[in-house]
Coordinates of C-alpha atoms in Angstrom, one line a residue:
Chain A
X103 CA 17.5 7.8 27.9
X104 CA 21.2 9.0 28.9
X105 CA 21.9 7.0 25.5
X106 CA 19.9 8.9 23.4
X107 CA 20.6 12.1 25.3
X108 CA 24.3 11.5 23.8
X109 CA 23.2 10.6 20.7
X110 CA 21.6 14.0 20.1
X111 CA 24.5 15.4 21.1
X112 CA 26.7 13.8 18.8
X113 CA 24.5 14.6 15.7
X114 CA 24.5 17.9 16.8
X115 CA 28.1 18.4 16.8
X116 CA 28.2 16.1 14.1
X117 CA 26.1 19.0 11.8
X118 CA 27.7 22.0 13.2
X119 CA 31.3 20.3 12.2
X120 CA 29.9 19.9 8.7
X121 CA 28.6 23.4 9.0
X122 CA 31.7 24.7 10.1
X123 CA 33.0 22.6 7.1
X124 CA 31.1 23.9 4.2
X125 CA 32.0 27.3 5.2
X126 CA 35.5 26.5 5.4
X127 CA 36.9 29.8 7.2
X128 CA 37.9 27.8 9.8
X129 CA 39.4 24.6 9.8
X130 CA 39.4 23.8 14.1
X131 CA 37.3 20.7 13.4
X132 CA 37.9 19.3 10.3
X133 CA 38.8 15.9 11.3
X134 CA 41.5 13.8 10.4
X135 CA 39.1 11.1 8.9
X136 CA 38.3 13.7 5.9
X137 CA 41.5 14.7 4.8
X138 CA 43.1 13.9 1.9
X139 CA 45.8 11.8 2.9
X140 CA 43.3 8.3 3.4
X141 CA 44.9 5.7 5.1
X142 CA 42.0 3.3 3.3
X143 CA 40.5 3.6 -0.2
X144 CA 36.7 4.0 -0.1
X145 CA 34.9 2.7 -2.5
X146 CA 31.3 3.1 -3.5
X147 CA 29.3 0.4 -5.0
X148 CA 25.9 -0.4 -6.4
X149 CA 24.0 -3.7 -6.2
X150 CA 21.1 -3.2 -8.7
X151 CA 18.6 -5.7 -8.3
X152 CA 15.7 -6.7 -10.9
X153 CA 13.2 -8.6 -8.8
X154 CA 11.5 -11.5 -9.8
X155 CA 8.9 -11.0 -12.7
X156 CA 7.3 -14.3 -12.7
X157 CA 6.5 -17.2 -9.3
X158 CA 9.0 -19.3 -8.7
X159 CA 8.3 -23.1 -10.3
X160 CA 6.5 -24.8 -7.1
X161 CA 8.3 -27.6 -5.5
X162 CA 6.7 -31.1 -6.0
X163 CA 5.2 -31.2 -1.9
X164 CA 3.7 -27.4 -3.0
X165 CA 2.1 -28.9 -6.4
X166 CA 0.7 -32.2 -4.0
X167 CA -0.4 -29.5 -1.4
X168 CA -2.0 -27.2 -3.9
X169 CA -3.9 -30.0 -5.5
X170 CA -4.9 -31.1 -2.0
X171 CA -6.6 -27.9 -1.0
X172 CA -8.2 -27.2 -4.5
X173 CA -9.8 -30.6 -4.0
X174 CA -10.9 -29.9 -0.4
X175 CA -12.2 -26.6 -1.6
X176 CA -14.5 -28.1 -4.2
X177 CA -15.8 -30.9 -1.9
X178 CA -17.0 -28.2 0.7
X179 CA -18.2 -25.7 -1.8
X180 CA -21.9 -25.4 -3.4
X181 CA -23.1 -26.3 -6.6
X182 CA -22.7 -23.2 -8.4
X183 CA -25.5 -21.5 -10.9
X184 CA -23.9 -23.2 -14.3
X185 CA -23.7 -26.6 -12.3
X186 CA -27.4 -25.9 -11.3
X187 CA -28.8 -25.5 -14.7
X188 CA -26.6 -28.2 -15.9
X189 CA -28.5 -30.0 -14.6
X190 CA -31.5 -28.9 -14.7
X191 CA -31.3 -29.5 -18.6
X192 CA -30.4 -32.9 -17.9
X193 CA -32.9 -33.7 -16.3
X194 CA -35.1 -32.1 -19.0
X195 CA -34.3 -33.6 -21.4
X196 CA -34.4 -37.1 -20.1
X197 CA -37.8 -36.0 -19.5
X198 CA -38.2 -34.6 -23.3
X199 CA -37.9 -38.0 -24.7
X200 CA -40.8 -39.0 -22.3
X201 CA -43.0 -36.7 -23.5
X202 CA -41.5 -35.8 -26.9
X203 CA -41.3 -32.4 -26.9
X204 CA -39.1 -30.6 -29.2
X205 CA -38.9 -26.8 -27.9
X206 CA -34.6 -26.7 -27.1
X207 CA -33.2 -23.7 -25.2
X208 CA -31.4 -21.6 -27.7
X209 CA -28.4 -21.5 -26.1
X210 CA -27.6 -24.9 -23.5
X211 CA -24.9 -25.0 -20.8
X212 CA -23.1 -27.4 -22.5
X213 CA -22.7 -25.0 -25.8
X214 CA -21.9 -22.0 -23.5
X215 CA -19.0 -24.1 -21.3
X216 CA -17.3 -25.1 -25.7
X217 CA -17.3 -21.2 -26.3
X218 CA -16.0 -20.8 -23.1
X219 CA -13.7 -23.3 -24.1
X220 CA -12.9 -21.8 -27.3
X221 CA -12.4 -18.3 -25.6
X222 CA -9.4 -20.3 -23.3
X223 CA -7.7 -21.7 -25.7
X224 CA -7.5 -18.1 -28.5
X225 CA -5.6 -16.5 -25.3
X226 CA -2.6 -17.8 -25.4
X227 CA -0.3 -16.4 -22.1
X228 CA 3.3 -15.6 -22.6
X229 CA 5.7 -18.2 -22.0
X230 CA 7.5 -18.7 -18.8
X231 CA 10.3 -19.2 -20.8
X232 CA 12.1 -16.5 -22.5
X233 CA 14.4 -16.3 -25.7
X234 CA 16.3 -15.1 -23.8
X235 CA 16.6 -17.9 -21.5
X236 CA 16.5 -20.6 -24.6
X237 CA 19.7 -18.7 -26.4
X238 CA 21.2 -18.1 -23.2
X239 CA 21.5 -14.6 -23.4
X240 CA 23.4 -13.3 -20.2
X241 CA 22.9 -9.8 -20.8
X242 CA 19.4 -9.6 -21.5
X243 CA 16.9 -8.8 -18.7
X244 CA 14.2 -11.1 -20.1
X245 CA 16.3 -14.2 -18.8
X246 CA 15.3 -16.2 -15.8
X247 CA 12.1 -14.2 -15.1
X248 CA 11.4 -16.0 -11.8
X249 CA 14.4 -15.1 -9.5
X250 CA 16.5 -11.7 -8.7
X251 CA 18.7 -11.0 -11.5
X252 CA 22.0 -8.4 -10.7
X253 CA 24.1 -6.2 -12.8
X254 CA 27.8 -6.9 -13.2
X255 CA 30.6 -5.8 -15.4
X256 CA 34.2 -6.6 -16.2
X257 CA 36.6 -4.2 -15.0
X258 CA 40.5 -3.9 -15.0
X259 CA 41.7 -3.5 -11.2
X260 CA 45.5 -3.3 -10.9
X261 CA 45.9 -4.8 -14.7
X262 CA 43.7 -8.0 -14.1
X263 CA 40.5 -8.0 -15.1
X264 CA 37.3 -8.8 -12.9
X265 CA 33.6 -9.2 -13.0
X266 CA 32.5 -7.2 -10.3
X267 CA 29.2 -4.8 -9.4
X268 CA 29.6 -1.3 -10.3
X269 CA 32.0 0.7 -8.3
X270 CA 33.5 3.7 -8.4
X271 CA 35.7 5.8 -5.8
X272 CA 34.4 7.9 -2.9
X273 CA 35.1 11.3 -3.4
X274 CA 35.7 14.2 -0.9
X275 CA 32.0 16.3 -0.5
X276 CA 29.8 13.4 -1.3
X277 CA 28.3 10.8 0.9
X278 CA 28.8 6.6 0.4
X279 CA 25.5 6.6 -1.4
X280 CA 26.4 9.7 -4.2
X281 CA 29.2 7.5 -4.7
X282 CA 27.0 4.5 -5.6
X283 CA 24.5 7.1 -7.8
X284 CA 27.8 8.0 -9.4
X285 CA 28.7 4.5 -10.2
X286 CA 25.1 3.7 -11.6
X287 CA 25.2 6.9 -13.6
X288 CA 28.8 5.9 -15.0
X289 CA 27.6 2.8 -16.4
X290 CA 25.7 4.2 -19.5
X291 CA 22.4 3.7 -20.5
X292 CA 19.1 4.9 -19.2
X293 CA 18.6 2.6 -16.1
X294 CA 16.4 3.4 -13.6
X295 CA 16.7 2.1 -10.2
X296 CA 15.7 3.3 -6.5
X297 CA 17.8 3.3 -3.8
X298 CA 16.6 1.5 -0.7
X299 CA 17.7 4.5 2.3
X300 CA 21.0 5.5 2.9
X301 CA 23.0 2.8 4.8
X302 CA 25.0 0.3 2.8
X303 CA 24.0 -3.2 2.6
X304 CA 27.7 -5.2 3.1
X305 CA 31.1 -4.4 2.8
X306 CA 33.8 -5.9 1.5
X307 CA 37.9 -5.7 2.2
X308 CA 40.6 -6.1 -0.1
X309 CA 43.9 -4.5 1.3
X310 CA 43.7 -0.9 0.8
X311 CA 40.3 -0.9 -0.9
X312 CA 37.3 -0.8 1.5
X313 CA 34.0 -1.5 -1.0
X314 CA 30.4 -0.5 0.3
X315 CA 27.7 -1.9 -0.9
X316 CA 24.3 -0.2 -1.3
X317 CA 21.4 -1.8 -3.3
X318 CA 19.2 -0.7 -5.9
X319 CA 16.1 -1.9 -7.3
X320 CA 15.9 -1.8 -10.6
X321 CA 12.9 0.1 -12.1
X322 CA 13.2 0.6 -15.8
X323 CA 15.9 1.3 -19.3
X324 CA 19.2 -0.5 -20.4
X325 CA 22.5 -0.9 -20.5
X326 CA 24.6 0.9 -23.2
X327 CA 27.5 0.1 -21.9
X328 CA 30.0 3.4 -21.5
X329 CA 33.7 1.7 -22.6
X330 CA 35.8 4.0 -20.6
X331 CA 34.1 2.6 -17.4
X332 CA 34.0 -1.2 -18.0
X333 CA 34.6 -3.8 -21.1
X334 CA 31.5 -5.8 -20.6
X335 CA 28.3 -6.6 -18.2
X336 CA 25.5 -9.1 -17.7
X337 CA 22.8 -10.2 -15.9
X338 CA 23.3 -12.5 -13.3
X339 CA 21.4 -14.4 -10.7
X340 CA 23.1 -15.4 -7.5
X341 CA 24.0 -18.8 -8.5
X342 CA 26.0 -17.9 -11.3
X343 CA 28.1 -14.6 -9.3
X344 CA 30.4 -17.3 -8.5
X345 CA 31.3 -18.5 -12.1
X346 CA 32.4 -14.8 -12.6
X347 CA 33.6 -13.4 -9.5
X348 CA 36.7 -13.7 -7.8
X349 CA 35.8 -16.5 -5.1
X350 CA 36.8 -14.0 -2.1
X351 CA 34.8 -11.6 -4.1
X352 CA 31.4 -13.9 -4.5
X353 CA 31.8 -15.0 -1.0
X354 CA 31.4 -11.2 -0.1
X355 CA 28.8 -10.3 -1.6
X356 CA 26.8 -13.0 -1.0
X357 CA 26.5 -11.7 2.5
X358 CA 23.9 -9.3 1.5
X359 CA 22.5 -11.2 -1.4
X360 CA 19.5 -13.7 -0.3
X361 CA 19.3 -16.7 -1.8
X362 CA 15.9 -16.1 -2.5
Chain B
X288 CA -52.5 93.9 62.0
X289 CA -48.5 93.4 61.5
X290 CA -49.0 89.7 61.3
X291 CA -51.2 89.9 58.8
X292 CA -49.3 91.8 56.8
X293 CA -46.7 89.1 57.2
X294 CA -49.0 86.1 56.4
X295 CA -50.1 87.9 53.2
X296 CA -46.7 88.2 52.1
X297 CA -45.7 84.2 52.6
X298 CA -49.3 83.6 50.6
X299 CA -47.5 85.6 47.9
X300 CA -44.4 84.2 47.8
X301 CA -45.9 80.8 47.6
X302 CA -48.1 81.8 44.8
X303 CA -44.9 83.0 42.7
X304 CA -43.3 79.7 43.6
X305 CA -46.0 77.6 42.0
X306 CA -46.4 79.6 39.2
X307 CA -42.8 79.4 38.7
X308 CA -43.0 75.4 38.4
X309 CA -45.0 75.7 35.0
X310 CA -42.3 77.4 33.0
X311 CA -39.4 75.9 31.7
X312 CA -36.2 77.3 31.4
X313 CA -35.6 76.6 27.6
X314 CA -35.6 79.6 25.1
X315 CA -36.5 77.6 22.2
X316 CA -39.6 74.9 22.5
X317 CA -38.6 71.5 21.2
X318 CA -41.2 71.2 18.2
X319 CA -41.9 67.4 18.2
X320 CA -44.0 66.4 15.4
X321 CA -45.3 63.3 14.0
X322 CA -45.6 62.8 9.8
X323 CA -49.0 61.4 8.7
X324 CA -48.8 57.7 7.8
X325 CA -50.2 57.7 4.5
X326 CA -48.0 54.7 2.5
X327 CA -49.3 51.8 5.1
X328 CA -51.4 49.0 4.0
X329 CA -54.5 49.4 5.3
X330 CA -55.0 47.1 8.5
X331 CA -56.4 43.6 8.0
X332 CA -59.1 42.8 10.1
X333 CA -58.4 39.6 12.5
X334 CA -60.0 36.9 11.8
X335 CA -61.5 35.4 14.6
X336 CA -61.3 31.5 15.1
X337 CA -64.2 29.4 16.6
X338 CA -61.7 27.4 19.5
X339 CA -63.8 24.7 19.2
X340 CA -62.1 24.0 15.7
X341 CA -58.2 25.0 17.4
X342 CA -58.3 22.5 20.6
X343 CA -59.6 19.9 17.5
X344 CA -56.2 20.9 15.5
X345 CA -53.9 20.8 19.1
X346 CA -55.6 17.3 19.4
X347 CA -55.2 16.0 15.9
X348 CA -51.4 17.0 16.5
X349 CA -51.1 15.5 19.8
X350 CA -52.4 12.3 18.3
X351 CA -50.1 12.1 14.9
X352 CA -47.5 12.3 17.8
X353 CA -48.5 9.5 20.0
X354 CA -48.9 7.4 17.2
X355 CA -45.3 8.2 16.2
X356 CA -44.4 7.5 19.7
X357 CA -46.3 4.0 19.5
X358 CA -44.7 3.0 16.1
X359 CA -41.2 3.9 17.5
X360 CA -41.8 1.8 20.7
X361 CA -43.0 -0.8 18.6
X362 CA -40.0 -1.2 16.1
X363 CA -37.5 0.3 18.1
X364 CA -35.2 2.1 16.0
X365 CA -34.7 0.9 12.5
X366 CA -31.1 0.2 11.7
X367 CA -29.2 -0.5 8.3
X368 CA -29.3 -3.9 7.7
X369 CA -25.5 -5.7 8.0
X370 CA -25.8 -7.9 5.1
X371 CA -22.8 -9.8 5.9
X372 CA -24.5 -11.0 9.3
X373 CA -28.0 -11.2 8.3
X374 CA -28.8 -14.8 6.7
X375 CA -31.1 -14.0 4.0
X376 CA -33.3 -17.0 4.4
X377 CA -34.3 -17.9 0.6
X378 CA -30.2 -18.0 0.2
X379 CA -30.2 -19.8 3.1
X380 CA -32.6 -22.6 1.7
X381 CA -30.6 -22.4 -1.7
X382 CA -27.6 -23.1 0.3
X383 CA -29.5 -26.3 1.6
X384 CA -30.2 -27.2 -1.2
X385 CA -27.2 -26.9 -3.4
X386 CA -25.3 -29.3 -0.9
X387 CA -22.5 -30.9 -2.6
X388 CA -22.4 -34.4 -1.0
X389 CA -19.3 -35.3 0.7
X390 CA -17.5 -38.0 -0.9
X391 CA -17.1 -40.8 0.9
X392 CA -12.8 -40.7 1.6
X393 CA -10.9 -44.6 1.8
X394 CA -8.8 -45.2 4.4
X395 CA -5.9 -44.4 2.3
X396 CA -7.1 -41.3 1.0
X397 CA -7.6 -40.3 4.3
X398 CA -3.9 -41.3 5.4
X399 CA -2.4 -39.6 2.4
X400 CA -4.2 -36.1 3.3
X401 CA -3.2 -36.4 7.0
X402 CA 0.7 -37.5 6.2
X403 CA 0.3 -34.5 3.3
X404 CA -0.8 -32.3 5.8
X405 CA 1.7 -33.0 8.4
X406 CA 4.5 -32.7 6.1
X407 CA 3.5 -29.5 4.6
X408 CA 3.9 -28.4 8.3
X409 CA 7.2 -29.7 8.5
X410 CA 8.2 -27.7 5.5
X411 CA 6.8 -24.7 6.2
X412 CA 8.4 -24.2 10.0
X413 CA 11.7 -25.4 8.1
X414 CA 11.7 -22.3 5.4
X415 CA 10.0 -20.0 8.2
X416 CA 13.2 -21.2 10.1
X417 CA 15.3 -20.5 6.9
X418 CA 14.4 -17.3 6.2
X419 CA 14.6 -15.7 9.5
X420 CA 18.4 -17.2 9.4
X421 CA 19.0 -15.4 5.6
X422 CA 17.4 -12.3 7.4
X423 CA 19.7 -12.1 10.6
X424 CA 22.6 -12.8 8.0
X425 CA 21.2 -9.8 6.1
X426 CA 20.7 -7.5 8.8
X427 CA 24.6 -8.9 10.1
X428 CA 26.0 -7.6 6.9
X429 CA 24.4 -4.2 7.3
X430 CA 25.9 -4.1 10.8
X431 CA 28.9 -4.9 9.6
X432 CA 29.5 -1.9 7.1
X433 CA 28.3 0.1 9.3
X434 CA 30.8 -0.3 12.0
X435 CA 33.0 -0.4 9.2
X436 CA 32.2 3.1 7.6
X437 CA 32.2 4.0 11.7
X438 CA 35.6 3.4 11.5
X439 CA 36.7 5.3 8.4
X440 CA 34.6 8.7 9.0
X441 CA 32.1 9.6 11.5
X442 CA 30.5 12.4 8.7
X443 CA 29.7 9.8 6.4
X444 CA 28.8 7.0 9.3
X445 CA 26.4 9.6 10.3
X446 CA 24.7 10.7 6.5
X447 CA 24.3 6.8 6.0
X448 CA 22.3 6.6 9.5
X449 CA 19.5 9.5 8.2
X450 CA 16.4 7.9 7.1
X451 CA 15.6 8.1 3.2
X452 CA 12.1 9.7 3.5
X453 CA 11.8 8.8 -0.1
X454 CA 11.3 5.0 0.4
X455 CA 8.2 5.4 2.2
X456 CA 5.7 4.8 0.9
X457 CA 7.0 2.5 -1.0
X458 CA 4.9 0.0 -3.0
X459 CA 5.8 -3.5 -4.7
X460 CA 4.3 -5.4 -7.7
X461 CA 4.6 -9.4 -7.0
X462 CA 5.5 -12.1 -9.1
X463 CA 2.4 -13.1 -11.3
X464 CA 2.0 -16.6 -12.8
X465 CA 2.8 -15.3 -16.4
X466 CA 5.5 -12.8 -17.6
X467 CA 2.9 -9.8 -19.0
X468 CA 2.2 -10.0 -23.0
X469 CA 3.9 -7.1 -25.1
X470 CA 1.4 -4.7 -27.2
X471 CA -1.6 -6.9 -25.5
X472 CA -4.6 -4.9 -25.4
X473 CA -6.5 -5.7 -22.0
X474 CA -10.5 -5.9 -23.2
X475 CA -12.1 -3.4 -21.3
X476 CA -14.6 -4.3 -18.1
X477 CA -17.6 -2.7 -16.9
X478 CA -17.9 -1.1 -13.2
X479 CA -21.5 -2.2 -11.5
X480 CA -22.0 -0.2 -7.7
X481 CA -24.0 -2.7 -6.1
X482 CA -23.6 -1.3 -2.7
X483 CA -27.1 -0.5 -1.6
X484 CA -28.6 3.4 -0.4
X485 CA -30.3 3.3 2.9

C-alpha cells in the first residue's frame, strides 16, 4: 500500500516536471538526465517481427501421436450416414443377383466418394514451399513461412559495416519508442507493423552506445530500401542472426528473441 | 297594563327578526341557469338479463379455470427442451446400432500405444518446461532495459511504464496448414439457422 502510495507520488511529480518542461519558463526541475551533455548514447531500435504463416513441420513422436489418436478416434466413433448406405447397397446388391433385378440407384456411394475424389484432387493447396525458399531469396518475406522471420540491414557504425535491426538515435522531446517509429519510418517502404506497448523488449551495451529494443509485429507492405539510411536488409530467422551479426551483437538480441 | 305593552313590543321585535332571516344581503341575484340538453343521444333502455343465464356464464368461467389449473398441476410447467441433455431416443437406437466394433488390439499394439502414450507425456512436460524457461528469459530481458532506461532518465523510464491502450484488444491469426492461395476465389457457402423457436 505505502508502495503504491509512493508510486503515485512519483508519477505525479514525474508529470508536473514534464509539465513544468514543456512550458519551459522555468527550468528549477529540468533534470540532469535530459540535458544535452549525455554521458551515454541512447539509441532506439526496432525488432519487426513477421510471425509464422504456416505450422511448423511436426516432429516424428507428433506425426506417431497424431496418427495414434486419429486411429483411436475412428475406432470409438459411429458408422457415419455414407458408411451406412455403403452398405446398405452392398448388401443390395448381393441380393440383386439373387433375385435379378435390374432397377440401380442413379447415383451409388461409390460413384459419389470418385467425384468426391475428383473434386480433391482439382484443388491443388499452395505449397509449403516457397520460391522464395527454393532460390534462397533472403530478402523476400515469402521465405521460411513456418517460423518468425526479422528485419535487418547493413549499416556503417564507426566506418565498419554491420548487420544489425533498425536503429536510429534518441532524440531530445520524444520517448524510446518514437525513436523506434522513427527508425521503422527511416527505413523506406510502406511497412506496417504494430508496436506491442511502450516498454522495450532487451537492451544491449556497446561503450557509449546504449541500444533499446522494442518489437514490432509486422502487419503488411515492403521494403524499398532508403540508401541514405542503410546499404542493404533481409529477412532473417533467428538461426541465421548469427551468420550476420556481430557475435556480441546476436548474443544480445537473442535475449529477447524466442527460439520459437 | 305596562307589561303588556312591554310583551307586545318583544313579540314585535321577534317578528322583524325572523323576517329578517329570509333576505339576503346581496344586491344583485345570482341567475343560475341550466341550457336544455338537446345534442344527447337519446337513452338506451337497459337491457335486463335473466340471472339464471349470468351465474351459468360465472360457472362456465370458473370451470375453463379449474381445468387450467388441473392441466398445469398435471404437466407442471412446460420448459424448453435442452437438446444437448435430452437423449432423443430413435438417435439413441441409431447410435446402438451404428456400433463400430472394437478391434480386437495384440499385445503389441497394445504396448506400442501405452509406451506412445507415456512418451508423448514425457515430451510434452519437457517443452511445457522449455517454454516457461524462454518466457522467464523473456520477461528477464524486459527487466533488464528497464532498469537500464531507469538509469539513464527517469522521464523516459516512466513514458515506457504507461500501458499502450492500443494493444488491447488485440487479435491473432494462427499458423494454418497451407500458406493461403493468391487471386483464389473462396466458392461461396450457404447459412442454414437451425436453432429451433419455442
Amino acid at each position: 500500500m505505502a508502495l503504491r502510495h509512493r508510486h503515485v507520488i512519483k508519477t505525479l511529480s514525474m508529470s508536473s516536471r514534464l509539465k513544468l518542461l514543456q512550458n519551459s519558463g522555468t527550468k528549477k526541475f529540468e533534470s540532469k538526465q535530459l540535458s544535452t551533455a549525455h554521458p551515454t548514447n541512447l539509441i532506439g531500435a526496432v525488432c519487426i517481427e513477421r510471425y509464422p504463416v504456416i505450422t511448423a513441420t511436426k516432429t516424428k513422436l507428433e506425426e506417431r501421436f497424431s496418427n495414434l489418436l486419429s486411429q483411436i478416434e475412428l475406432e470409438k466413433s459411429h458408422y457415419s450416414d455414407h458408411e451406412v448406405r455403403l452398405m446398405r447397397e452392398k448388401k443390395n446388391v448381393k441380393s440383386k443377383t439373387d433375385e435379378e433385378e435390374t432397377h440401380a440407384e442413379a447415383q451409388t456411394g461409390l460413384d459419389l466418394e470418385d467425384k468426391w475424389d475428383a473434386e480433391l484432387k482439382a484443388f491443388q493447396p499452395a505449397s509449403r514451399e516457397t520460391e522464395a525458399d527454393r532460390k534462397k531469396d533472403r530478402q523476400s518475406l515469402e521465405r521460411q513461412l513456418d517460423s518468425c522471420l526479422y528485419l535487418v540491414i547493413k549499416q556503417n557504425i564507426n566506418g565498419k559495416d554491420h548487420w544489425i535491426l533498425p536503429q536510429i538515435s534518441w532524440q531530445e522531446g520524444e520517448n524510446l519508442r518514437q525513436t523506434a517509429e522513427r527508425a521503422l519510418a527511416s527505413i523506406g517502404g510502406n511497412i506496417k507493423a504494430t508496436f506491442l506497448g511502450n516498454a522495450p523488449c532487451g537492451v544491449a551495451k556497446f561503450e557509449p552506445d546504449k541500444i533499446f529494443f522494442f518489437k514490432a509485429w509486422y502487419r503488411d507492405g515492403q521494403v524499398i530500401l532508403n540508401k541514405d539510411f542503410a546499404k542493404d536488409y533481409l529477412w532473417l530467422t533467428r538461426n541465421e542472426l548469427s551468420q550476420y551479426c556481430f557475435p556480441t551483437y546476436s548474443k544480445n538480441i537473442k535475449k529477447f528473441i524466442p527460439p520459437f | 297594563m305596562a307589561l303588556n305593552m312591554v310583551l307586545s313590543a318583544l313579540k314585535q321585535t321577534a317578528k322583524l327578526n325572523i323576517i329578517a332571516c329570509k333576505f339576503h344581503t346581496q344586491v344583485t341575484p345570482l341567475l343560475f341557469q341550466t341550457s336544455q340538453l338537446l345534442w344527447a343521444e337519446p337513452m338506451k333502455k337497459k337491457k335486463r338479463i335473466d340471472p339464471s343465464v349470468i351465474a351459468a356464464r360465472e360457472a362456465k368461467k370458473i370451470r375453463r379455470i379449474e381445468k387450467e389449473i388441473k392441466r398445469l398441476t398435471k404437466f407442471g410447467r412446460i420448459l424448453k427442451p435442452i437438446e444437448e441433455v435430452e437423449i432423443d431416443n430413435r438417435k439413441y437406437r441409431l447410435a446402438l446400432e451404428r456400433k463400430r466394433p472394437l478391434p480386437k488390439l495384440t499385445a503389441e499394439e497394445k504396448d506400442y500405444r501405452d509406451l506412445l502414450i507415456k512418451e508423448w507425456g514425457a515430451y510434452k512436460s519437457y517443452q511445457w518446461h522449455w517454454e516457461a524457461k524462454i518466457m522467464d528469459q523473456l520477461t528477464e530481458a524486459q527487466q533488464e532495459a528497464l532498469d537500464e532506461l531507469k538509469q539513464e532518465s527517469l522521464e523516459l523510464y516512466q513514458a515506457a511504464l504507461q500501458i499502450d491502450y492500443s494493444c488491447v484488444p488485440i487479435e491473432f491469426q494462427g499458423p494454418k496448414e497451407t500458406p493461403p492461395k493468391k487471386d483464389y476465389p473462396a466458392p461461396d457457402g450457404e447459412y442454414v439457422d437451425t436453432t429451433r423457436k419455442y
